[in-house]
XYZ file of N, CA, C and O in Angstrom:
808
model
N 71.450 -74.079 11.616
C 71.156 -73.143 12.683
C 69.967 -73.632 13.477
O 68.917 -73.995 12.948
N 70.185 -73.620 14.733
C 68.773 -73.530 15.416
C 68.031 -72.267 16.040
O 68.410 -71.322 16.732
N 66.619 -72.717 15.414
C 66.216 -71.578 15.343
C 64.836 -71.864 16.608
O 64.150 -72.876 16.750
N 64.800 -70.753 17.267
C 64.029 -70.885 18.948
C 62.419 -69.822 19.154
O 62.629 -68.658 18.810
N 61.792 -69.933 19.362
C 60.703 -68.973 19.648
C 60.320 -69.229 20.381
O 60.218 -70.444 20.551
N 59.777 -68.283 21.447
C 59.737 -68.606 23.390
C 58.493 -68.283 23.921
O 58.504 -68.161 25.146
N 57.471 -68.115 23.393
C 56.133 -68.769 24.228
C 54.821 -68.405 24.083
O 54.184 -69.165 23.354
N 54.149 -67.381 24.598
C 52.650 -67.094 24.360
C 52.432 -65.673 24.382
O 53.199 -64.855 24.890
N 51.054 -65.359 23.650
C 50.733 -63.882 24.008
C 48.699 -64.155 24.422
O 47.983 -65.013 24.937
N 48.620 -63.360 24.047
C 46.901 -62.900 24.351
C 46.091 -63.597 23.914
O 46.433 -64.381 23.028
N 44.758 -63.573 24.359
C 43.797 -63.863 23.053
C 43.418 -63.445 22.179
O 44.077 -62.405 22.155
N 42.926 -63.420 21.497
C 42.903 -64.918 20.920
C 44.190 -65.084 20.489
O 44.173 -66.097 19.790
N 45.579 -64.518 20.539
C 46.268 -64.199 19.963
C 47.380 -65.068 21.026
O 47.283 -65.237 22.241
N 48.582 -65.592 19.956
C 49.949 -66.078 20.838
C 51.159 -66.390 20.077
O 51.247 -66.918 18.969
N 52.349 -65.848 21.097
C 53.573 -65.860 20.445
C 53.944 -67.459 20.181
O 53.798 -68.349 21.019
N 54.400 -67.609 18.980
C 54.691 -69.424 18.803
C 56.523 -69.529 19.220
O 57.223 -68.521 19.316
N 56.822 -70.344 19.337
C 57.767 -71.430 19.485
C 58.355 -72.167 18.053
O 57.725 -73.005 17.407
N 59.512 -71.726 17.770
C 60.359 -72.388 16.542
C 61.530 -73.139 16.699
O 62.626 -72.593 16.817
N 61.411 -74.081 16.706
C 62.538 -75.006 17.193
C 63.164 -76.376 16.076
O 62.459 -77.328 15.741
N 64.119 -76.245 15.790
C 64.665 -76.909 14.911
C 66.130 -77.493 15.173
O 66.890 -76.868 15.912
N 66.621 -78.963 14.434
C 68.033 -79.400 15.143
C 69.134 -78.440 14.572
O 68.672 -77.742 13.669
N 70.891 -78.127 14.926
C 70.994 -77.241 14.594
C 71.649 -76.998 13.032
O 72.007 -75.858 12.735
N 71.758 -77.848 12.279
C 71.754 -78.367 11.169
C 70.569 -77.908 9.776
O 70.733 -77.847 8.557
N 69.300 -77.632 10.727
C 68.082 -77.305 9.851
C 68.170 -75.982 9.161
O 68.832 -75.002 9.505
N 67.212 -76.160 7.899
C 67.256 -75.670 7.368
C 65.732 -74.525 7.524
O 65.668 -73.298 7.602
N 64.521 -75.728 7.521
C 63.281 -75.592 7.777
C 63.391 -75.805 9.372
O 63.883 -76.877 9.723
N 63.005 -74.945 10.328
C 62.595 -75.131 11.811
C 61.462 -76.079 11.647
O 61.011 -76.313 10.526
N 60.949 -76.674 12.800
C 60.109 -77.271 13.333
C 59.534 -76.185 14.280
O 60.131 -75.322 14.925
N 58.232 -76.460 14.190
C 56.886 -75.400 15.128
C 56.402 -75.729 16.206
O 55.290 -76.247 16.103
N 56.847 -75.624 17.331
C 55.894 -76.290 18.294
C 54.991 -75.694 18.498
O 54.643 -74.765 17.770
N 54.305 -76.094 19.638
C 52.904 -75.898 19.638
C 52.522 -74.372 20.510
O 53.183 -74.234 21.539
N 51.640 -73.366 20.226
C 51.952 -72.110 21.120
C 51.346 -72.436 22.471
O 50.889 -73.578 22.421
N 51.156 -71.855 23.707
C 50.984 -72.355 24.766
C 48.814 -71.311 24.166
O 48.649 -70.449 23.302
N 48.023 -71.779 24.836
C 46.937 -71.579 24.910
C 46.897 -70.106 25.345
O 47.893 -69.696 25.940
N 45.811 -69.195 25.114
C 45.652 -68.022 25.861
C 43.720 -67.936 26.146
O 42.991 -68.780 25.626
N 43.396 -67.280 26.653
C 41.935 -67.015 27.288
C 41.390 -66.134 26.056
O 42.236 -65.615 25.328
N 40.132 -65.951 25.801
C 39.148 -65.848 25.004
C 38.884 -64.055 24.750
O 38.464 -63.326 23.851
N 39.581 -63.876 26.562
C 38.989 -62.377 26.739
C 39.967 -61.064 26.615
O 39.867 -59.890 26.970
N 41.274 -62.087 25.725
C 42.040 -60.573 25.490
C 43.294 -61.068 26.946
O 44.250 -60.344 27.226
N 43.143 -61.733 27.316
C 44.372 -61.831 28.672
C 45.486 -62.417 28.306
O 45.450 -62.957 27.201
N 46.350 -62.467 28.829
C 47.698 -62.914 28.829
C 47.251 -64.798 29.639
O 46.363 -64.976 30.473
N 47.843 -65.513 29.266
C 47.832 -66.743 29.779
C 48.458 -66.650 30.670
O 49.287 -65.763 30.871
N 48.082 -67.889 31.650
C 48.660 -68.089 33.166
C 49.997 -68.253 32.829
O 50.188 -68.835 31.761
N 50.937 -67.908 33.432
C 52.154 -67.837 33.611
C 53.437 -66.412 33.022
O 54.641 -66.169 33.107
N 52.266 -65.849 32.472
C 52.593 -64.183 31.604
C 51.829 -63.164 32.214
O 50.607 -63.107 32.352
N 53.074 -62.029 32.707
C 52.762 -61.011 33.356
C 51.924 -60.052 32.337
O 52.214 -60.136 31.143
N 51.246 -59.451 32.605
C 51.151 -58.027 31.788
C 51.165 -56.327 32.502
O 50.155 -55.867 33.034
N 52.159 -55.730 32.421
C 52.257 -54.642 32.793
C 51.874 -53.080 31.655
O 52.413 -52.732 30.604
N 50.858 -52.514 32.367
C 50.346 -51.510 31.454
C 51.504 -50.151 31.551
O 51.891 -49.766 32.654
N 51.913 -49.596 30.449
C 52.607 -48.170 30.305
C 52.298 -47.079 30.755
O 51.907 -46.549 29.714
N 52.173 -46.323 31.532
C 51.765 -45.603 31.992
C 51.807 -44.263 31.544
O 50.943 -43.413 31.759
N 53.133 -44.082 30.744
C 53.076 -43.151 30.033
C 53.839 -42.916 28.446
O 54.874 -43.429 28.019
N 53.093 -42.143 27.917
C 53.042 -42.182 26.153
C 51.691 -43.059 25.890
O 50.953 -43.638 26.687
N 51.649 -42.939 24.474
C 50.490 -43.354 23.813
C 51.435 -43.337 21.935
O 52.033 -42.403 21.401
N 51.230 -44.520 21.506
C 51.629 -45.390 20.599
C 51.129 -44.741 19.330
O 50.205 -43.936 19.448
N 51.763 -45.057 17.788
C 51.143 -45.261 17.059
C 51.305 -46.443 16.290
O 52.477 -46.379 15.916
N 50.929 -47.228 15.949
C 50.688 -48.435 14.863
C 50.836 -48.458 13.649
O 49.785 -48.913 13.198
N 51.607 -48.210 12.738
C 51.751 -48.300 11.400
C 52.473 -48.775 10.727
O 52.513 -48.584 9.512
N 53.181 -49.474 11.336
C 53.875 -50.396 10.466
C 53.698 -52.128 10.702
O 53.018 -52.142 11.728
N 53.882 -53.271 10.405
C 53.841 -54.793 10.186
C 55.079 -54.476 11.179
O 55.734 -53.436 11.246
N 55.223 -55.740 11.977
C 56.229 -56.013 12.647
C 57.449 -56.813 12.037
O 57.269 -57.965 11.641
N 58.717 -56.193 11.958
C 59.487 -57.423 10.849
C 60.103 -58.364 11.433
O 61.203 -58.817 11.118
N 59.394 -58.705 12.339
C 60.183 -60.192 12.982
C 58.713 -61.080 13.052
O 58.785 -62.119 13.708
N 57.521 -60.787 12.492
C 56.237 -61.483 12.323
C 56.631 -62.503 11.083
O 57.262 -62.384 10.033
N 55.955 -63.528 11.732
C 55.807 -65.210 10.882
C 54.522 -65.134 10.590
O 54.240 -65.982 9.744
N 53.608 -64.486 10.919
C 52.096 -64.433 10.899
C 51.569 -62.941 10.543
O 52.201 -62.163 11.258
N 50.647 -62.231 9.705
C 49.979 -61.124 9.453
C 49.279 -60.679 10.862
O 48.871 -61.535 11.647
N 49.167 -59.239 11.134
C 48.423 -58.876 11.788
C 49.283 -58.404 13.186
O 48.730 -57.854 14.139
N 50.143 -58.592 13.152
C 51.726 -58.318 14.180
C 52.140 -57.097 13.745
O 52.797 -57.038 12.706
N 51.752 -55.664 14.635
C 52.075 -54.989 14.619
C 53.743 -54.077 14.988
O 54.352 -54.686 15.868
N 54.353 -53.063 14.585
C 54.957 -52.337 15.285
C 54.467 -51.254 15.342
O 53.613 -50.768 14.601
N 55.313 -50.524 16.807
C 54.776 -49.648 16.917
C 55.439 -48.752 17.627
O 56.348 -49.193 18.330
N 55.175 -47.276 17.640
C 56.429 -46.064 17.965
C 55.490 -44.986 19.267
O 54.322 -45.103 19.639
N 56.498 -44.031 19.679
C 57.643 -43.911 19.428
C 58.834 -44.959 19.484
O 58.455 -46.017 19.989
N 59.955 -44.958 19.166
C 61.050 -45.999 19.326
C 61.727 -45.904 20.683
O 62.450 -46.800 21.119
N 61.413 -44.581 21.442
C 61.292 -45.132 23.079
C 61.051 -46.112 23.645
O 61.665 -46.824 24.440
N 59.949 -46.131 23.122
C 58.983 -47.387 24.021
C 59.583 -48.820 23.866
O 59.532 -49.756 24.664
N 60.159 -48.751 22.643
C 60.339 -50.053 22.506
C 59.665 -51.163 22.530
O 59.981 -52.092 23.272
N 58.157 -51.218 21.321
C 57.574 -51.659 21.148
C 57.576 -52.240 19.499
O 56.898 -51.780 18.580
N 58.645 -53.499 19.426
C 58.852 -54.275 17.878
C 57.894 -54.823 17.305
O 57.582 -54.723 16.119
N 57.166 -55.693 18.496
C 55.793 -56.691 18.246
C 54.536 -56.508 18.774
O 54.664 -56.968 19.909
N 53.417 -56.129 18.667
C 52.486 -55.804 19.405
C 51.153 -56.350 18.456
O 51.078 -56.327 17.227
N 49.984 -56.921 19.578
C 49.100 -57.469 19.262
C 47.762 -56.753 19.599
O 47.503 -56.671 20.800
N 46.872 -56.220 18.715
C 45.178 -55.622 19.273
C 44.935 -56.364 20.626
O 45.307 -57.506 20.897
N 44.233 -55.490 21.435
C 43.832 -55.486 22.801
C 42.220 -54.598 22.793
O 41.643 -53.857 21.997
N 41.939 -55.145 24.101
C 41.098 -54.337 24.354
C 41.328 -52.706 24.440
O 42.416 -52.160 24.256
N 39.690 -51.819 24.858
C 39.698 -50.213 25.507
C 41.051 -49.652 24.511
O 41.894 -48.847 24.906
N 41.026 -50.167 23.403
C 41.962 -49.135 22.771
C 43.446 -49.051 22.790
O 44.097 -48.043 22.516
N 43.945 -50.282 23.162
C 45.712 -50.664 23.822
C 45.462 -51.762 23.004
O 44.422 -52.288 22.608
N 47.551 -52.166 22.710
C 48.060 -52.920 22.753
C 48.635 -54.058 23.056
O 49.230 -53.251 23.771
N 49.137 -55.249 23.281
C 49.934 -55.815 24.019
C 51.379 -55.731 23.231
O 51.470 -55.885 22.013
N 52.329 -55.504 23.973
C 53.177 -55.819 23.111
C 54.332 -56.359 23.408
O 54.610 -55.853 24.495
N 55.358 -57.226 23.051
C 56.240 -58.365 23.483
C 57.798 -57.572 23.176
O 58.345 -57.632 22.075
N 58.433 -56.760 24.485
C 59.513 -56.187 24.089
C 61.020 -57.287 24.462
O 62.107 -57.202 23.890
N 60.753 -57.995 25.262
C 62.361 -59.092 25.416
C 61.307 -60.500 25.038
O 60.320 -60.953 25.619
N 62.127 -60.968 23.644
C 61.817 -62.165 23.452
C 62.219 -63.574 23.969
O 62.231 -64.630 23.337
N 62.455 -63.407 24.903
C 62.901 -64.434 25.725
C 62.536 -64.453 27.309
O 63.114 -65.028 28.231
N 61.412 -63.648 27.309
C 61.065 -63.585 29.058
C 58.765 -63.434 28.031
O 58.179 -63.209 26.972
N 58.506 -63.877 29.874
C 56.870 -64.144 29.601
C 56.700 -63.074 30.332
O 56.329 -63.091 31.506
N 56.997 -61.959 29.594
C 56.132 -60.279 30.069
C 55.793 -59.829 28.631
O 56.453 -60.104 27.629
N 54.531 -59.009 28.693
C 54.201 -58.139 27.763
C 53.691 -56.414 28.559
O 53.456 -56.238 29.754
N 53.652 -55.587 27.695
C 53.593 -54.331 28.188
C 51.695 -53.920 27.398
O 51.425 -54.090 26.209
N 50.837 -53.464 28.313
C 49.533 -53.224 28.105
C 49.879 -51.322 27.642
O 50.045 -50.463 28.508
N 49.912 -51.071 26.291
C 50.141 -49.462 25.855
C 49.008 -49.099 25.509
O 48.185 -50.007 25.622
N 48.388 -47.639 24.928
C 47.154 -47.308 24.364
C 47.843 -46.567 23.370
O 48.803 -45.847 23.647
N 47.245 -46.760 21.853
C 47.725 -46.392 20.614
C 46.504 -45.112 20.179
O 45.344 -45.019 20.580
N 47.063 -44.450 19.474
C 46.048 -43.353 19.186
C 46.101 -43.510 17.171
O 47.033 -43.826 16.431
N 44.824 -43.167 16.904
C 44.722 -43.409 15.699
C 44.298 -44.855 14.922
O 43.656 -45.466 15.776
N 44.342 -45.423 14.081
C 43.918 -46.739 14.045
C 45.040 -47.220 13.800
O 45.997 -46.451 13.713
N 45.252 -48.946 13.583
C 46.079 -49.930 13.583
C 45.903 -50.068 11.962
O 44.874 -50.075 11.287
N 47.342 -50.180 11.563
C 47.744 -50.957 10.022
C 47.243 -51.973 9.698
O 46.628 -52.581 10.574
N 47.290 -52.386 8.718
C 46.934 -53.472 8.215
C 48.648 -54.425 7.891
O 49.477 -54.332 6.986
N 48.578 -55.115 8.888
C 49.733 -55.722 8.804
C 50.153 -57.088 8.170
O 50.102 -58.240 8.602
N 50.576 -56.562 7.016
C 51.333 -58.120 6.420
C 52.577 -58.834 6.664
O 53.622 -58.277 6.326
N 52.623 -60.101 7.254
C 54.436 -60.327 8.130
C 55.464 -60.275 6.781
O 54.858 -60.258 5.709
N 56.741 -60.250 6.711
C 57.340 -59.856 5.775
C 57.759 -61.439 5.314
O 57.723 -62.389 6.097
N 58.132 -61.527 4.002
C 58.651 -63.055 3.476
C 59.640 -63.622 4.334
O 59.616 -64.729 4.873
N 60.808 -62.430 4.416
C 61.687 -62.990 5.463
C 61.630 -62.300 6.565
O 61.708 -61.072 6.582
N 61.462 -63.155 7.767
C 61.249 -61.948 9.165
C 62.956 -61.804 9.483
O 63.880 -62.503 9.069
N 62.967 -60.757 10.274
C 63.947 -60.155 10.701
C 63.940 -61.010 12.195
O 62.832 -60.959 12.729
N 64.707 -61.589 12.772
C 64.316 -61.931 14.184
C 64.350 -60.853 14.913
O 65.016 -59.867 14.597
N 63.445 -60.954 16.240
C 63.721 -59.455 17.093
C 64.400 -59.971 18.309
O 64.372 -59.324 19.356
N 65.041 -61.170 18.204
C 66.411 -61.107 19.145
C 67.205 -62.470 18.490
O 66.788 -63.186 17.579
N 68.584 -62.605 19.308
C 69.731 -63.225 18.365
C 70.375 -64.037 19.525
O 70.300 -63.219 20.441
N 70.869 -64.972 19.963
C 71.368 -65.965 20.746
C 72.879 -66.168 19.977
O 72.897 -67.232 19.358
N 74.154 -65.392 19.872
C 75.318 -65.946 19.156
C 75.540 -67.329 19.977
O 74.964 -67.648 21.017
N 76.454 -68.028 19.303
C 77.585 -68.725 19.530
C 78.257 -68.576 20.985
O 78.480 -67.365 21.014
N 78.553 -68.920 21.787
C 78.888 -68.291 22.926
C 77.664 -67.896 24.316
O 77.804 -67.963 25.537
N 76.802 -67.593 23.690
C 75.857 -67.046 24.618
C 75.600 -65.819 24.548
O 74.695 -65.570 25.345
N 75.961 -64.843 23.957
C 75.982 -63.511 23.726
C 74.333 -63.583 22.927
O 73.978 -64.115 21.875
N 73.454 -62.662 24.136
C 72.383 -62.389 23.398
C 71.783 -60.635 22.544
O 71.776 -59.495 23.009
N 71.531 -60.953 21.737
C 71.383 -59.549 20.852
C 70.227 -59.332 20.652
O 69.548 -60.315 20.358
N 69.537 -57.970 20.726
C 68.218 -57.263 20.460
C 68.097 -56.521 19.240
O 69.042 -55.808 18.901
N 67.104 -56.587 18.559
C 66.800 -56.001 17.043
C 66.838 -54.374 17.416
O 66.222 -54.041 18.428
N 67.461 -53.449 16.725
C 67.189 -52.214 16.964
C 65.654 -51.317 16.236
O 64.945 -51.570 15.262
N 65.639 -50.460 17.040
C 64.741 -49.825 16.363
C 64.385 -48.231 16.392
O 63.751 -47.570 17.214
N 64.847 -47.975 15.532
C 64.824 -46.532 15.432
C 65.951 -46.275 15.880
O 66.751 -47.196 15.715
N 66.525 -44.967 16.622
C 68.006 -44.293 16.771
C 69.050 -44.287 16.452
O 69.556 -45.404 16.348
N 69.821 -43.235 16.168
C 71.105 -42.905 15.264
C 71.844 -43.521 15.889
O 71.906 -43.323 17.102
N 72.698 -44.531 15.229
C 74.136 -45.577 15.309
C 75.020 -44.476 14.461
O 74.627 -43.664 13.623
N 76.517 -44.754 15.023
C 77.425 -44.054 14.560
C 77.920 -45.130 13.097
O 77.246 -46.133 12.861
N 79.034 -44.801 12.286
C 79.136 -45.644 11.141
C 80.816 -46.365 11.780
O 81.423 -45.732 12.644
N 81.210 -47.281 11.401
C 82.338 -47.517 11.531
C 83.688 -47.694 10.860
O 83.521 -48.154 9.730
N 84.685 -47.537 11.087
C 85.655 -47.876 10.274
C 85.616 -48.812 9.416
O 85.399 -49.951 9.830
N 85.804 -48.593 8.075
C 86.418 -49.526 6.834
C 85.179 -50.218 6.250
O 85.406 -51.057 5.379
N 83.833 -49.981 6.615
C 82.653 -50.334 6.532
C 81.721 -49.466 6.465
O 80.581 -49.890 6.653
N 81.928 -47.824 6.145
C 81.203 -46.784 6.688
C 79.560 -46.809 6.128
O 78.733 -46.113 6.717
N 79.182 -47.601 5.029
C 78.206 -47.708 4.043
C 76.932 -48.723 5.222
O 75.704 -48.664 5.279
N 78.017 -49.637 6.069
C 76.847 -50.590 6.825
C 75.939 -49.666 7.900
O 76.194 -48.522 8.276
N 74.826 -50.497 8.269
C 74.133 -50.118 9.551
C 73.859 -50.884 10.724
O 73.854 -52.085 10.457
N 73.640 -50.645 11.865
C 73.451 -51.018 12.951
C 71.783 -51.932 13.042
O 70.631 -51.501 13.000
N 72.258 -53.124 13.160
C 70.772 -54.104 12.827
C 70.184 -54.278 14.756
O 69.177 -53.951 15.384
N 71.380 -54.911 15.052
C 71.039 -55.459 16.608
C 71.955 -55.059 17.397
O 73.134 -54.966 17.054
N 71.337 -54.664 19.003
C 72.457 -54.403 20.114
C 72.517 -55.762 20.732
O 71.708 -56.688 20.789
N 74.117 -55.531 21.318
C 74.488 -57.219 22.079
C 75.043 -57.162 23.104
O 75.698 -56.131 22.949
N 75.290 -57.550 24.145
C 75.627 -57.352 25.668
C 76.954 -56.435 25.161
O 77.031 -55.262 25.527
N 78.216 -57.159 24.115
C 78.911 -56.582 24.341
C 79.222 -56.401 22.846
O 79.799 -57.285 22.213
N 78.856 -55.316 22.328
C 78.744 -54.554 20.765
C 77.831 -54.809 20.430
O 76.957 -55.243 21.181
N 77.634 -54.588 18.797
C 76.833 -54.077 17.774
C 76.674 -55.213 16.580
O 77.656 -55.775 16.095
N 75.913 -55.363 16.349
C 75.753 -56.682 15.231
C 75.411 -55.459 13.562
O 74.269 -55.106 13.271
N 76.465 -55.104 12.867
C 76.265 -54.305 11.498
C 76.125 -55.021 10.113
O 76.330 -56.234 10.175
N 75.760 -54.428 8.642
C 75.832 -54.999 8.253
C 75.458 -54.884 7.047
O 74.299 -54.631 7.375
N 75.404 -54.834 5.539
C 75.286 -54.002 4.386
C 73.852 -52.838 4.618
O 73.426 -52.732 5.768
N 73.389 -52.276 3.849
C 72.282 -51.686 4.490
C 71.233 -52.652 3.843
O 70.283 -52.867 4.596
N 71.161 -53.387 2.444
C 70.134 -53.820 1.682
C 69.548 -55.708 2.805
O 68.670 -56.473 2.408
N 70.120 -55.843 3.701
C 69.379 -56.752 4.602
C 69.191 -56.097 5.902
O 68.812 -54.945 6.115
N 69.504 -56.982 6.706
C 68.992 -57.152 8.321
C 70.694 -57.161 9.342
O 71.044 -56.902 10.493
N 71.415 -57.685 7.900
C 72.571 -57.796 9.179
C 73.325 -59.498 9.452
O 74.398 -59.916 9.887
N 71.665 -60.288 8.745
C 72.760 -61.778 9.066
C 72.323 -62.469 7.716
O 71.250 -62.362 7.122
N 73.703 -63.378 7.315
C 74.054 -64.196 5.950
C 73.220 -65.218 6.275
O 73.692 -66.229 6.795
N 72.062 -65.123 6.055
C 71.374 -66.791 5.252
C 72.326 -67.833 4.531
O 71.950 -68.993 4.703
N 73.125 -67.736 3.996
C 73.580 -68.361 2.889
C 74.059 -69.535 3.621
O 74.351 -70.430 2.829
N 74.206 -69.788 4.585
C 74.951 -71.374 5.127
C 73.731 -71.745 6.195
O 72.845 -71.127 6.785
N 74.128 -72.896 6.114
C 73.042 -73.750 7.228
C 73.421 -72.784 8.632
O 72.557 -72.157 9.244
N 74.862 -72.797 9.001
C 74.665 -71.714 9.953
C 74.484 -70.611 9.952
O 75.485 -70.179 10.524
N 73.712 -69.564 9.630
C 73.855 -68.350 10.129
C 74.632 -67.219 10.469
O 74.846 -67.367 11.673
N 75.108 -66.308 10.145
C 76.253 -65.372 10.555
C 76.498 -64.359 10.162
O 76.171 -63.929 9.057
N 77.273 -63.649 11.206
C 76.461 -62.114 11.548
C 78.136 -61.299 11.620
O 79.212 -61.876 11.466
N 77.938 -59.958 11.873
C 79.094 -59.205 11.979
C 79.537 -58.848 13.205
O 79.809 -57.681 12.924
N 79.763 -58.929 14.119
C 80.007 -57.857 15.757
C 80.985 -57.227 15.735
O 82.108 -57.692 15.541
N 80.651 -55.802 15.977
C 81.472 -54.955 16.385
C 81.506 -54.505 17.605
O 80.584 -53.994 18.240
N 82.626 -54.709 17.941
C 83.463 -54.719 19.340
C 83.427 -53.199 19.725
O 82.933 -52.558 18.796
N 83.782 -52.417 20.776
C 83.624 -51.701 21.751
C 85.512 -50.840 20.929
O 85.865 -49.683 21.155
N 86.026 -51.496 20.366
C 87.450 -50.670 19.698
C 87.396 -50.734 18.135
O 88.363 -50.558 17.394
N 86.104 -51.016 17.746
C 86.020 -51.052 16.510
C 86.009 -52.176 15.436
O 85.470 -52.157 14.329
N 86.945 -53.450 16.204
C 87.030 -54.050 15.715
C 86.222 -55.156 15.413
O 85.729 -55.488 16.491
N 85.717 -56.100 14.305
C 84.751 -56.667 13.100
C 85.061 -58.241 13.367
O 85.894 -58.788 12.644
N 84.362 -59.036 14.464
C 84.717 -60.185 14.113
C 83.315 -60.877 13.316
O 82.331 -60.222 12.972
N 83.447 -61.938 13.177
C 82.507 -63.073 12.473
C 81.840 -63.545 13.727
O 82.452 -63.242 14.751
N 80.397 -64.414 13.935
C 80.087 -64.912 15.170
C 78.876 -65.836 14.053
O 78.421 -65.369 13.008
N 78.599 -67.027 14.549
C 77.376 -67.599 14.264
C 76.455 -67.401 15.024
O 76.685 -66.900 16.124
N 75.035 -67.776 14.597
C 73.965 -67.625 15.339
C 73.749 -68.753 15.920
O 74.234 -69.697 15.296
N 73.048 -69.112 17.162
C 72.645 -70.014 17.663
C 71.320 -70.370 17.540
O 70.799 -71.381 17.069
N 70.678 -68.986 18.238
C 69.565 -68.702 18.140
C 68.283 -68.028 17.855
O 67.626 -67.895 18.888
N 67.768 -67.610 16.913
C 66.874 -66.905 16.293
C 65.246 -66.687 16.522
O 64.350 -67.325 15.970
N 65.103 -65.580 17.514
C 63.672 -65.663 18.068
C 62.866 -65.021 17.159
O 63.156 -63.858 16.879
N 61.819 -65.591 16.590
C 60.731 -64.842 15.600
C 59.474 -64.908 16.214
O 59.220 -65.802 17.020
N 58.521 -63.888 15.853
C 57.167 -63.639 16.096
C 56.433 -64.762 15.401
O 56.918 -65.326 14.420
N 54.811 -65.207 16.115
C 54.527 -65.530 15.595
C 52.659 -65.489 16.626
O 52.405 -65.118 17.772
N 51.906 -65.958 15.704
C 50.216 -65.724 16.157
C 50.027 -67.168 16.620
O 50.462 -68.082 15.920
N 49.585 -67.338 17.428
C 48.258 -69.000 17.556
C 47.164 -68.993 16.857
O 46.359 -68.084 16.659
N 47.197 -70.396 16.389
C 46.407 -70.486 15.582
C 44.827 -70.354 16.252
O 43.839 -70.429 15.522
């Protein structure tokens, strides 16, 4: 499988880059792009502040490669990955594949976040091109002949499901592979291409 991570966050703080041939087992790390000293987003990354709601922080982010990678709710917001900021906000990285982050203000203090052994990616690149987003929070319906699975990731076109005791995708082969459910119910197989994970600068 090749596995991809797409670019930078804050200071001191930044999203890394995982890139590996597609055969690997172990990715290769490239290097994260630099960020500024004072809490900013690096040149070439927007940051847009929320304007409305206010966050809470309590859980580790499960698509973190690195400690200290927050999530954070409500599950409106749609906030999977988020990094300490200044004045009491967040940054936080909601499409892993674009250089925007969202500037939120969290109420209460921040977790103590440990990244999990295995991260969950918080987005999915199939086979094909079909790209998929980690869910978070909200009621998925159950499906035929599978009623026990859950809803891991949304995908342009269905649902990526999948026992409840993982995430949704088989480690077990060099490639990767996942469940999609189609728009009539029906359960095909798909490999992964691409697997975006969190990660800090060093």
């Amino acid at each position: 499988m090749r596995t991809a991570l797409v670019g930078l966050l804050l200071a001191p703080l930044a999203l890394l880059g995982l890139v590996g041939p597609a055969d690997a087992h172990e990715p290769e790390v490239s290097p994260a792009t630099q960020v500024t000293a004072d809490g900013h987003a690096a040149p070439g990354w927007q940051v847009h502040r929320e304007k409305e709601g206010t966050a809470t922080c309590s859980d580790a982010a499960v698509s973190a490669v690195d400690d200290g990678i927050l999530s954070c709710y409500p599950s409106a917001l749609y906030l999977p990955s988020c990094w300490p900021s200044a004045h009491h906000t967040v940054l936080c990285l909601r499409d892993a594949t674009a250089k925007e982050l969202v500037r939120v203000r969290y109420r209460g203090a921040l977790a103590d976040a440990t990244a999990p052994d295995q991260p969950s990616p918080q987005a999915l690149t199939l086979a094909g091109g079909q790209r998929c987003t980690l869910r978070v929070g909200g009621a998925w319906g159950t499906i035929p002949h599978h009623r026990s699975w859950l809803g891991f990731y949304s995908c342009a076109h269905g649902s990526l499901y999948g026992p409840p005791n993982g995430d949704g995708i088989r480690r077990t082969d060099a490639a990767w592979r996942v469940h999609l459910v189609r728009a009539d119910n029906s359960v095909v197989r798909r490999s992964v291409r691409t697997a975006y994970v969190i990660g800090t600068a060093a």
